[in-house]
Coordinates of C-alpha atoms and ligand atoms in Angstrom, one line a residue:
M1 CA 21.4 1.2 19.6
R2 CA 18.8 0.3 17.0
V3 CA 15.8 2.3 16.1
F4 CA 12.7 0.6 14.5
T5 CA 9.8 2.6 13.2
G6 CA 6.2 1.4 13.2
I7 CA 2.7 2.7 13.8
A8 CA 2.0 4.7 16.9
A9 CA -0.9 2.7 18.2
S10 CA -1.3 3.8 21.8
P11 CA 0.1 7.0 23.2
G12 CA 2.8 7.5 25.9
I13 CA 6.5 6.8 26.2
V14 CA 7.9 4.1 28.3
V15 CA 11.3 2.7 29.1
G16 CA 11.7 -1.0 29.9
R17 CA 13.1 -4.3 29.1
L18 CA 12.0 -6.4 26.1
K19 CA 10.4 -9.7 26.6
V20 CA 10.0 -11.4 23.3
V21 CA 6.9 -13.7 23.4
D22 CA 6.8 -16.6 21.1
R23 CA 3.1 -17.2 20.6
Q24 CA 3.7 -20.7 19.3
R25 CA 4.9 -22.1 22.7
V26 CA 2.4 -24.0 24.7
S27 CA 2.6 -24.3 28.5
V28 CA 2.6 -27.9 29.8
S29 CA 2.2 -29.1 33.3
E30 CA 3.6 -32.4 34.4
Y31 CA 2.0 -34.4 37.2
S32 CA 2.2 -37.9 38.6
I33 CA -0.5 -40.5 37.8
R34 CA -1.4 -43.8 39.4
A35 CA -0.2 -47.0 37.7
D36 CA -3.7 -48.0 36.7
A37 CA -4.2 -44.7 34.9
A38 CA -1.2 -45.2 32.5
A39 CA -3.2 -47.0 29.8
A40 CA -5.8 -44.2 29.7
E41 CA -3.0 -41.6 29.4
I42 CA -1.5 -43.6 26.5
S43 CA -4.8 -43.7 24.7
R44 CA -5.2 -40.0 25.3
L45 CA -1.9 -39.5 23.6
K46 CA -2.8 -41.7 20.7
S47 CA -6.1 -40.0 20.2
A48 CA -4.5 -36.5 20.3
I49 CA -2.0 -37.7 17.6
A50 CA -4.9 -38.9 15.5
T51 CA -6.8 -35.6 15.9
T52 CA -3.7 -33.6 15.0
R53 CA -3.2 -35.8 11.9
A54 CA -6.8 -35.3 10.9
G55 CA -6.5 -31.6 11.3
L56 CA -3.3 -31.4 9.2
E57 CA -4.8 -33.6 6.5
S58 CA -7.9 -31.4 6.2
L59 CA -5.7 -28.3 6.2
K60 CA -3.7 -29.9 3.4
S61 CA -6.7 -30.7 1.3
D62 CA -8.1 -27.1 1.8
L63 CA -4.8 -25.7 0.8
E64 CA -4.6 -28.0 -2.2
E65 CA -7.9 -26.6 -3.4
T66 CA -7.1 -23.0 -2.8
T67 CA -3.3 -22.6 -3.4
G68 CA -2.3 -25.7 -5.3
S69 CA 0.0 -28.4 -4.1
E70 CA 3.4 -26.7 -4.7
H71 CA 4.1 -25.6 -1.1
L72 CA 2.6 -28.5 0.8
F73 CA 5.9 -30.3 1.5
I74 CA 6.0 -28.7 5.0
I75 CA 2.7 -30.3 5.9
D76 CA 3.9 -33.5 4.4
T77 CA 7.0 -33.4 6.6
H78 CA 4.8 -32.8 9.6
L79 CA 2.6 -35.7 8.7
L80 CA 5.6 -37.9 8.4
I81 CA 6.8 -37.0 11.8
L82 CA 3.3 -37.7 13.2
A83 CA 3.3 -41.1 11.5
D84 CA 6.6 -42.2 13.1
E85 CA 5.7 -44.9 15.6
R86 CA 8.8 -44.1 17.7
L87 CA 7.0 -40.9 19.0
I88 CA 4.3 -43.0 20.5
I89 CA 6.6 -45.8 21.7
E90 CA 9.0 -43.5 23.5
T91 CA 6.4 -41.3 25.0
A92 CA 4.3 -44.3 26.2
S93 CA 7.4 -45.8 27.8
I94 CA 8.0 -42.6 29.7
I95 CA 4.3 -42.6 30.9
E96 CA 4.6 -46.2 32.1
S97 CA 8.0 -46.1 33.7
G98 CA 7.8 -42.5 35.1
L99 CA 4.1 -42.6 35.9
I100 CA 3.4 -39.1 34.6
N101 CA 0.7 -37.6 32.5
A102 CA 0.7 -37.8 28.7
E103 CA 1.5 -34.0 28.2
G104 CA 4.4 -34.2 30.6
A105 CA 5.8 -37.3 29.0
L106 CA 5.5 -35.9 25.5
N107 CA 7.2 -32.8 26.7
R108 CA 10.1 -34.9 28.0
T109 CA 10.3 -36.7 24.6
L110 CA 10.6 -33.3 23.0
Q111 CA 13.4 -32.3 25.4
K112 CA 15.2 -35.5 24.4
Y113 CA 14.9 -34.8 20.7
R114 CA 16.1 -31.3 21.3
S115 CA 19.4 -32.5 22.8
T116 CA 19.8 -35.2 20.1
F117 CA 19.4 -32.7 17.3
A118 CA 21.6 -30.1 19.0
A119 CA 24.5 -32.6 18.8
I120 CA 24.1 -32.9 15.0
E121 CA 27.0 -31.2 13.1
D122 CA 25.2 -30.5 9.9
A123 CA 23.4 -27.2 10.3
Y124 CA 20.6 -28.0 8.0
L125 CA 19.8 -31.3 9.7
R126 CA 20.2 -29.7 13.1
E127 CA 17.5 -27.1 12.3
R128 CA 15.0 -29.8 11.4
I129 CA 14.2 -29.9 15.2
N130 CA 12.0 -26.9 14.4
D131 CA 9.6 -29.2 12.5
V132 CA 9.6 -31.7 15.3
E133 CA 8.9 -29.0 17.8
T134 CA 6.0 -27.6 15.7
V135 CA 4.4 -31.0 15.5
I136 CA 4.8 -31.9 19.1
E137 CA 3.4 -28.6 20.2
K138 CA 0.4 -29.1 17.9
I139 CA -0.3 -32.4 19.7
L140 CA 0.2 -30.8 23.1
R141 CA -2.2 -28.0 22.2
T142 CA -4.7 -30.6 21.1
M143 CA -4.4 -32.3 24.5
T144 CA -4.4 -29.1 26.6
G145 CA -7.1 -27.5 24.5
E146 CA -5.0 -24.4 24.9
N147 CA -4.7 -22.1 21.9
H148 CA -2.0 -19.9 23.3
E149 CA 0.2 -19.6 26.3
V150 CA -1.0 -16.9 28.7
I151 CA 1.6 -14.2 29.0
V152 CA 2.8 -13.8 32.6
P153 CA 5.9 -11.6 32.7
E154 CA 7.7 -11.6 36.0
E155 CA 10.3 -8.7 35.6
A156 CA 9.3 -5.2 36.4
L157 CA 9.0 -2.7 33.5
T158 CA 8.4 -5.4 30.9
V159 CA 7.7 -4.4 27.3
I160 CA 6.1 -7.3 25.5
A161 CA 7.3 -7.9 21.9
A162 CA 5.3 -10.3 19.8
H163 CA 4.6 -11.1 16.2
D164 CA 0.9 -10.5 16.9
L165 CA -1.3 -10.0 19.9
T166 CA -5.0 -10.7 19.8
P167 CA -7.5 -8.8 22.0
A168 CA -7.9 -12.1 23.9
D169 CA -4.1 -12.2 24.5
I170 CA -4.1 -8.7 26.0
L171 CA -7.1 -9.3 28.1
Q172 CA -5.6 -12.6 29.5
M173 CA -2.1 -11.3 30.0
D174 CA -0.9 -10.7 33.5
R175 CA -0.3 -7.0 33.1
T176 CA 1.1 -6.3 36.6
H177 CA 4.6 -5.7 35.2
V178 CA 3.8 -4.8 31.6
V179 CA 4.5 -1.2 30.6
G180 CA 4.3 -1.3 26.9
L181 CA 3.7 -3.4 23.8
V182 CA 5.4 -3.9 20.4
T183 CA 4.0 -6.0 17.6
E184 CA 5.0 -6.8 14.1
V185 CA 1.5 -6.7 12.7
G186 CA -1.6 -4.7 13.4
G187 CA -2.9 -1.2 12.8
R188 CA -4.0 1.8 14.9
T189 CA -7.6 0.8 14.8
S190 CA -7.2 -3.0 15.2
H191 CA -8.9 -4.1 18.4
A192 CA -5.7 -5.1 20.1
S193 CA -4.6 -1.4 19.8
I194 CA -7.9 -0.2 21.1
L195 CA -7.5 -2.5 24.1
A196 CA -3.9 -1.3 24.6
R197 CA -5.3 2.3 24.8
A198 CA -7.9 1.1 27.2
F199 CA -5.2 -0.3 29.5
Q200 CA -3.1 2.8 28.8
L201 CA -0.1 0.8 27.5
P202 CA 2.0 2.7 25.1
T203 CA 2.1 0.6 21.9
V204 CA 3.8 0.5 18.6
T205 CA 2.6 -1.9 15.9
G206 CA 4.0 -2.8 12.5
V207 CA 7.6 -3.2 13.8
E208 CA 8.8 -5.7 11.3
G209 CA 11.3 -8.3 12.3
I210 CA 11.6 -7.3 15.9
T211 CA 10.9 -10.8 17.3
A212 CA 13.4 -12.6 15.0
L213 CA 16.4 -10.7 16.4
S214 CA 17.7 -12.0 19.8
L215 CA 16.6 -9.0 21.7
D216 CA 15.1 -10.6 24.8
G217 CA 16.1 -8.7 27.9
A218 CA 17.4 -5.6 25.9
A219 CA 16.7 -2.1 27.2
V220 CA 14.0 -0.5 25.1
I221 CA 12.2 2.8 24.7
V222 CA 8.7 2.5 23.2
D223 CA 7.4 5.8 21.9
G224 CA 3.7 5.5 21.3
L225 CA 3.6 9.1 20.2
N226 CA 5.9 9.0 17.1
G227 CA 5.8 5.2 16.6
S228 CA 9.4 4.5 17.3
V229 CA 11.0 1.6 19.2
T230 CA 14.6 2.1 20.3
V231 CA 16.6 -0.9 21.5
N232 CA 19.7 -0.4 23.6
P233 CA 19.4 3.4 23.4
D234 CA 22.5 5.5 23.8
R235 CA 22.7 8.1 26.6
E236 CA 21.6 11.0 24.4
T237 CA 18.6 9.3 23.0
F238 CA 17.6 8.0 26.5
L239 CA 17.8 11.5 28.0
D240 CA 15.9 13.0 25.1
S241 CA 13.1 10.3 25.4
L242 CA 12.9 11.0 29.1
Q243 CA 12.3 14.7 28.4
R244 CA 9.7 13.9 25.8
K245 CA 8.0 11.6 28.2
R246 CA 7.9 14.2 31.0
R247 CA 6.6 16.8 28.6
Y248 CA 3.8 14.5 27.4
E249 CA 2.8 13.5 30.9
Y250 CA 2.8 17.2 32.0
I251 CA 0.5 18.2 29.2
E252 CA -1.8 15.3 29.9
F253 CA -1.9 16.3 33.6
E254 CA -2.6 19.9 32.7
L255 CA -5.4 18.9 30.3
L256 CA -7.1 16.9 33.0
K257 CA -7.8 20.2 34.8
L258 CA -10.4 20.8 32.0
K259 CA -12.3 17.6 32.8
D260 CA -15.2 19.2 34.7
L261 CA -15.7 22.1 32.2
P262 CA -18.5 21.6 29.7
A263 CA -17.6 20.6 26.2
Q264 CA -19.2 23.7 24.9
T265 CA -18.1 25.8 21.9
L266 CA -17.5 29.5 22.1
D267 CA -20.9 30.1 20.5
G268 CA -22.7 27.9 23.0
F269 CA -23.1 24.5 21.3
L270 CA -22.8 21.7 23.8
M271 CA -21.3 18.6 22.4
Q272 CA -22.0 15.3 24.1
V273 CA -18.4 14.0 24.8
K274 CA -18.5 10.4 26.1
G275 CA -16.1 7.5 26.6
N276 CA -15.7 4.1 24.9
V277 CA -15.2 1.2 27.3
E278 CA -14.2 -2.4 26.9
I279 CA -13.3 -3.6 30.4
P280 CA -15.0 -3.0 33.8
E281 CA -12.3 -0.6 35.2
E282 CA -12.9 1.9 32.4
G283 CA -16.3 3.0 33.7
A284 CA -14.6 5.1 36.4
S285 CA -11.9 6.3 34.0
V286 CA -14.5 7.8 31.7
L287 CA -15.8 10.0 34.6
S288 CA -12.3 10.8 35.9
H289 CA -11.5 12.2 32.4
G290 CA -14.7 14.2 32.3
G291 CA -16.8 12.1 30.0
A292 CA -20.6 12.7 30.0
G293 CA -21.4 9.0 30.0
I294 CA -20.5 6.0 27.8
G295 CA -21.2 6.2 24.0
L296 CA -19.9 2.7 23.3
Y297 CA -19.6 -0.3 25.6
R298 CA -17.9 -3.1 23.6
T299 CA -19.4 -6.0 25.4
E300 CA -17.5 -8.7 23.4
M301 CA -14.6 -8.6 25.8
L302 CA -16.9 -10.4 28.4
F303 CA -17.3 -13.2 25.9
M304 CA -13.5 -13.8 25.3
N305 CA -11.1 -16.4 26.8
R306 CA -13.8 -18.8 27.7
R307 CA -15.5 -21.8 26.1
E308 CA -19.1 -21.1 27.2
M309 CA -21.0 -17.9 26.5
P310 CA -21.7 -15.9 29.7
E311 CA -25.2 -16.6 31.0
E312 CA -27.8 -13.8 31.4
E313 CA -27.1 -13.3 35.1
E314 CA -23.4 -12.8 34.6
Q315 CA -24.0 -10.3 31.8
F316 CA -26.6 -8.5 33.9
S317 CA -24.0 -8.1 36.7
A318 CA -21.4 -6.8 34.4
Y319 CA -23.7 -4.3 32.7
A320 CA -25.2 -3.2 36.0
A321 CA -21.7 -2.5 37.4
M322 CA -20.9 -0.4 34.3
Q323 CA -24.2 1.4 34.6
Q324 CA -23.5 2.1 38.3
A325 CA -20.0 3.3 37.5
V326 CA -21.2 6.1 35.2
A327 CA -24.6 6.9 36.7
P328 CA -26.3 9.3 36.5
H329 CA -24.8 9.6 33.0
P330 CA -26.1 7.4 30.2
L331 CA -24.6 4.1 29.2
T332 CA -24.8 2.8 25.6
I333 CA -24.4 -0.9 25.5
R334 CA -23.5 -2.4 22.1
T335 CA -24.6 -6.0 21.6
L336 CA -22.0 -8.6 20.9
D337 CA -19.6 -7.7 18.1
A338 CA -17.6 -10.9 17.9
G339 CA -15.9 -12.2 14.8
G340 CA -13.4 -10.4 12.6
D341 CA -10.3 -9.9 14.8
K342 CA -12.2 -10.7 17.9
L343 CA -12.6 -14.5 17.8
L344 CA -14.5 -16.3 20.5
E345 CA -13.1 -19.6 21.7
G346 CA -16.4 -21.4 21.6
L347 CA -16.7 -20.4 18.0
Q348 CA -13.3 -21.4 16.7
H349 CA -15.0 -23.8 14.3
L350 CA -15.9 -20.7 12.3
T351 CA -12.6 -20.6 10.7
E352 CA -13.1 -18.2 7.8
Q353 CA -10.9 -17.1 5.0
N354 CA -12.1 -13.5 5.3
P355 CA -13.2 -12.9 8.9
A356 CA -13.8 -9.2 8.4
L357 CA -16.4 -10.1 5.8
G358 CA -17.6 -13.1 7.7
M359 CA -19.8 -14.2 10.5
R360 CA -19.4 -11.0 12.6
A361 CA -21.5 -8.8 14.9
I362 CA -25.2 -8.7 14.4
R363 CA -25.1 -11.6 11.8
L364 CA -23.5 -13.8 14.4
S365 CA -26.0 -12.8 17.1
L366 CA -29.0 -13.4 14.8
S367 CA -27.6 -16.8 14.0
M368 CA -27.8 -17.8 17.6
P369 CA -31.1 -16.2 18.8
D370 CA -31.1 -17.9 22.2
E371 CA -27.7 -16.5 23.1
F372 CA -28.6 -13.2 21.7
K373 CA -31.8 -13.0 23.8
K374 CA -29.8 -13.7 26.9
Q375 CA -27.8 -10.5 26.2
L376 CA -30.9 -8.5 25.3
R377 CA -32.7 -9.5 28.5
A378 CA -29.7 -8.6 30.6
I379 CA -29.5 -5.2 28.9
L380 CA -33.3 -4.6 29.3
R381 CA -33.0 -5.5 33.0
V382 CA -30.2 -3.0 33.5
S383 CA -32.3 -0.3 31.8
A384 CA -34.6 -0.4 34.8
R385 CA -31.8 1.0 36.9
G386 CA -31.0 4.2 34.9
A387 CA -30.2 5.8 31.6
V388 CA -29.3 2.9 29.3
R389 CA -29.4 2.6 25.5
V390 CA -28.9 -0.4 23.3
M391 CA -27.0 -0.4 20.0
F392 CA -26.7 -3.0 17.3
P393 CA -23.3 -3.4 15.5
M394 CA -22.7 -3.8 11.7
I395 CA -26.3 -3.3 10.6
S396 CA -26.2 -3.7 6.8
G397 CA -29.9 -3.0 6.1
L398 CA -33.5 -3.0 7.3
D399 CA -33.9 -6.8 7.5
E400 CA -31.3 -7.2 10.2
L401 CA -32.5 -4.3 12.2
R402 CA -36.1 -5.6 12.1
R403 CA -35.0 -9.1 13.1
A404 CA -33.0 -7.8 16.0
K405 CA -36.0 -5.6 17.1
V406 CA -38.3 -8.6 17.0
L407 CA -36.1 -10.5 19.4
L408 CA -35.9 -7.4 21.6
E409 CA -39.7 -7.3 21.7
E410 CA -39.9 -11.0 22.5
C411 CA -37.5 -10.3 25.5
K412 CA -39.7 -7.4 26.6
S413 CA -42.8 -9.6 26.6
E414 CA -41.0 -12.4 28.5
L415 CA -39.8 -9.9 31.1
S416 CA -43.2 -8.3 31.4
A417 CA -44.8 -11.7 31.8
A418 CA -42.4 -12.5 34.6
G419 CA -43.0 -9.1 36.2
I420 CA -39.4 -8.0 35.8
P421 CA -38.9 -4.3 35.3
F422 CA -37.2 -2.6 32.4
D423 CA -37.3 0.7 30.6
R424 CA -40.2 0.5 28.2
E425 CA -38.8 3.5 26.3
L426 CA -35.4 1.9 25.9
Q427 CA -33.7 3.7 23.0
V428 CA -32.5 1.4 20.2
G429 CA -29.6 2.7 18.1
I430 CA -27.7 1.3 15.2
M431 CA -24.1 1.5 14.2
I432 CA -23.5 2.8 10.8
E433 CA -20.3 1.1 9.7
I434 CA -21.1 -0.6 6.5
P435 CA -21.4 1.4 3.3
S436 CA -24.8 -0.2 2.6
A437 CA -26.1 1.3 5.9
V438 CA -24.9 4.7 4.7
M439 CA -26.9 4.2 1.5
M440 CA -29.9 2.9 3.4
A441 CA -29.7 5.5 6.1
D442 CA -32.9 7.3 5.0
L443 CA -34.9 4.0 5.5
L444 CA -33.1 3.0 8.6
A445 CA -33.6 6.3 10.4
P446 CA -37.4 6.0 11.0
E447 CA -36.8 2.7 12.7
A448 CA -33.9 3.7 14.9
D449 CA -33.6 6.1 17.9
F450 CA -30.1 7.2 17.1
F451 CA -27.2 6.5 14.7
S452 CA -23.7 5.9 15.9
I453 CA -21.0 5.9 13.2
G454 CA -18.2 3.3 13.6
T455 CA -15.6 5.0 11.5
N456 CA -13.1 2.2 12.1
D457 CA -15.2 -0.2 10.1
L458 CA -16.8 2.4 7.9
I459 CA -13.4 3.4 6.6
Q460 CA -12.3 -0.2 6.3
Y461 CA -15.3 -1.2 4.2
T462 CA -15.6 2.0 2.2
L463 CA -12.0 2.1 1.1
A464 CA -11.5 -1.7 1.1
V465 CA -8.5 -1.3 3.6
D466 CA -8.0 -3.9 6.3
R467 CA -8.0 -1.9 9.5
S468 CA -5.5 -4.3 11.1
N469 CA -3.0 -4.5 8.2
E470 CA 0.1 -2.5 9.1
H471 CA 1.1 -2.3 5.4
L472 CA -2.0 -0.4 4.5
S473 CA -1.9 2.4 7.2
E474 CA -1.4 5.1 4.6
F475 CA -4.5 4.0 2.7
F476 CA -6.6 4.1 5.9
Q477 CA -7.8 7.7 5.3
P478 CA -10.4 9.2 7.6
L479 CA -10.4 12.3 5.4
H480 CA -11.0 10.5 2.1
P481 CA -13.8 12.4 0.4
A482 CA -15.8 9.2 0.1
V483 CA -15.7 8.9 4.0
L484 CA -16.5 12.6 4.5
R485 CA -19.4 12.4 2.1
S486 CA -20.7 9.4 4.0
L487 CA -20.5 11.2 7.3
R488 CA -22.3 14.2 6.0
R489 CA -25.1 12.1 4.5
V490 CA -25.6 10.1 7.7
V491 CA -25.7 13.3 9.9
D492 CA -28.1 15.1 7.5
I493 CA -30.4 12.1 7.3
A494 CA -30.4 11.6 11.1
H495 CA -31.3 15.2 11.7
A496 CA -34.0 15.2 9.1
A497 CA -35.5 12.2 10.9
G498 CA -35.1 14.0 14.3
I499 CA -32.6 11.5 15.7
D500 CA -29.1 12.1 17.1
A501 CA -26.0 11.5 15.0
C502 CA -23.1 10.1 17.1
I503 CA -19.7 8.9 16.2
C504 CA -17.8 6.3 18.3
G505 CA -14.9 5.2 16.0
E506 CA -11.4 6.3 16.7
M507 CA -11.8 9.4 14.5
A508 CA -13.9 11.0 17.3
G509 CA -11.0 11.1 19.6
D510 CA -8.4 12.5 17.2
P511 CA -7.8 16.2 17.7
L512 CA -7.2 16.9 14.0
Y513 CA -10.8 15.7 13.1
I514 CA -12.7 17.6 15.8
P515 CA -13.4 20.8 13.9
I516 CA -14.7 18.9 10.9
L517 CA -16.9 16.6 13.0
L518 CA -18.3 19.6 14.8
G519 CA -18.9 21.3 11.5
L520 CA -20.6 18.3 10.0
G521 CA -23.2 18.6 12.8
F522 CA -22.5 15.6 15.1
D523 CA -24.3 15.7 18.4
E524 CA -22.1 13.2 20.2
L525 CA -18.5 12.1 20.1
S526 CA -17.4 9.0 22.0
M527 CA -13.8 8.1 22.4
A528 CA -11.1 6.4 24.6
S529 CA -11.2 8.1 28.0
A530 CA -7.7 9.5 27.7
S531 CA -8.7 11.6 24.6
I532 CA -11.6 13.3 26.3
P533 CA -9.8 16.3 28.0
R534 CA -8.0 17.3 24.8
V535 CA -11.1 17.0 22.7
K536 CA -12.9 19.2 25.2
Q537 CA -10.1 21.7 25.0
I538 CA -10.5 22.0 21.2
L539 CA -14.2 22.2 21.3
R540 CA -14.0 25.0 23.9
R541 CA -11.7 26.9 21.6
C542 CA -13.9 26.9 18.4
T543 CA -17.1 28.3 17.3
R544 CA -19.6 26.0 15.6
E545 CA -19.9 28.6 12.9
Q546 CA -16.2 28.5 12.2
A547 CA -16.3 24.6 12.2
V548 CA -19.3 24.6 9.7
A549 CA -17.2 26.7 7.3
I550 CA -14.2 24.4 7.8
A551 CA -16.4 21.3 7.0
A552 CA -17.9 23.1 3.9
T553 CA -14.4 23.9 2.6
C554 CA -13.2 20.3 3.2
A555 CA -16.1 19.1 1.0
T556 CA -14.6 21.1 -2.0
F557 CA -11.4 19.0 -2.1
S558 CA -11.1 15.9 -4.2
T559 CA -8.4 13.9 -2.3
A560 CA -7.6 13.0 1.3
A561 CA -4.2 14.7 1.0
E562 CA -5.8 18.0 0.0
V563 CA -8.3 17.9 2.9
E564 CA -5.5 17.0 5.3
S565 CA -3.2 19.8 4.3
Y566 CA -6.0 22.4 4.5
L567 CA -7.2 21.1 7.9
K568 CA -3.6 21.1 9.3
G569 CA -3.3 24.7 8.1
E570 CA -6.5 25.7 9.8
I571 CA -5.5 23.9 12.9
T572 CA -2.1 25.6 13.1
S573 CA -3.7 29.0 12.7
H574 CA -6.6 28.6 15.1
F575 CA -5.8 25.9 17.6
A576 CA -2.0 25.6 17.7
E577 CA -1.8 25.2 21.5
S578 CA -4.1 22.1 21.4
F579 CA -1.7 20.2 19.1
D580 CA 1.5 20.3 21.2
Ligands
PEP1 C1 -15.9 1.1 14.7 O1 -16.0 0.2 13.8 O2 -15.6 2.3 14.5 C2 -16.4 0.8 16.1 C3 -16.5 1.8 17.0 O3 -16.5 -0.5 16.4 P1 -15.3 -1.5 16.6 O4 -14.0 -0.7 16.6 O5 -15.5 -2.2 17.9 O6 -15.4 -2.4 15.4
MG2 MG1 -17.0 -1.6 14.3

């Protein structure tokens, strides 16, 4: 038995078998070609080698500029392998004699090298096959245009273990047999973890070294409640986990009974408790967990795993389906928030050193107004069907908000001219998730219909802590006084301007923070569906008056640790049952 500890990124406990996924492998299909197509296949091979070489050379010169030349010998080794004529000659001969496509032939060359290297006695030389594999896979990836292999597990009860999983990987994966995820990198608020929660896959991140050990096929318990991963559990641990699993599932089941009760405090304040959605299935799940609509629809998932952006019609259908799924409750559609850890295939050329500070969200949308307008028109058209609001992500100041609104007005005029209906009163909100927006909130409020605080990014940018970095989780502090002051400022400014203050970051779904968010005066909390029943339970057990006092006391502390220990004390004395 071996126990690893990481970060509890998606709740639940599962027992399964580990499948270690090597994200470097590329899938290759081999097929027959006609004799007269052989020359074209050989030239495809040559041009893929040339493209791969150009890519490596440009990487080398970038690295020379940024990190110096000291560690570039690996790239030089790869360039030497690429320059070896034998690679072309041997593969070309397989294409000609076997009449198969270039990828298939190159793959066969690789197999041949593998068996040659395996026979070498000297361990150091034998392991050089790794360099050959890396290079050939680079060429294959250039040819197939494939960035990553799609994960398709075939065994029942599979737990995927990978160094890293992107949101695109999780979306694309065949999840039929997948019961849990384990990764070496990533944080609780990275988008891959958010998606894991959307798919209700218990997940632990930050489990260092798990893919390097030969654990493929091993029995595993993933505990997404305490962040542990137990490989080859002994009987006692196994039985103990089963008991914890049953208890957790029983409590969740019991909580669901609250779903239809109002999220109303003992002194009569009705909080808007809504769901966050990423994928089409989640619309129904918001309602089945008792959400009063959708406070955040992350539309970017529709733009992933494809080369072309979705056209207006496709977007319209997706948004209309989501609207219908939650009707008559309101739907808040956030415009594209790509970039950062949510890269789009068509925009891979935007390789950035600092994606979180790069071409992301509203900046990206404003840089491609034609694409942006397709999305805005689709949202406007859906607004004719029921309660819909639009929300812009990562607004840093007035200029961006105004530019986005100009484009929205252009879309309205175009639709009007074409006689296409839309809600003329469509509410336009902005996400407050950059410290500059907090500082500018008083000037932004008169030009917005509501604020929605994205605490995942607000904490990341306020505290300069990468939300996806598993080594920094202790520094990602929602209760840091700087964060609490920002929240208070934004709520107060919103209310002074007569607009709603909402919160849709992960903080809104965490039971510990509910009393303080209620006390700060938030009107709406939007969260992963699964969190809704418990949040309702806590709200129904407090008074707003009591929460206001709690928030006021929190404001008197100078460190996150002090706030946290006070809050935990309050919680244990007032709401112990909600924190089982
Ligand atoms: C946030 O930043 O808190 C947020 C809700 O947006 P996302 O997690 O998609 O960046
Ligand atoms: Mg955000």
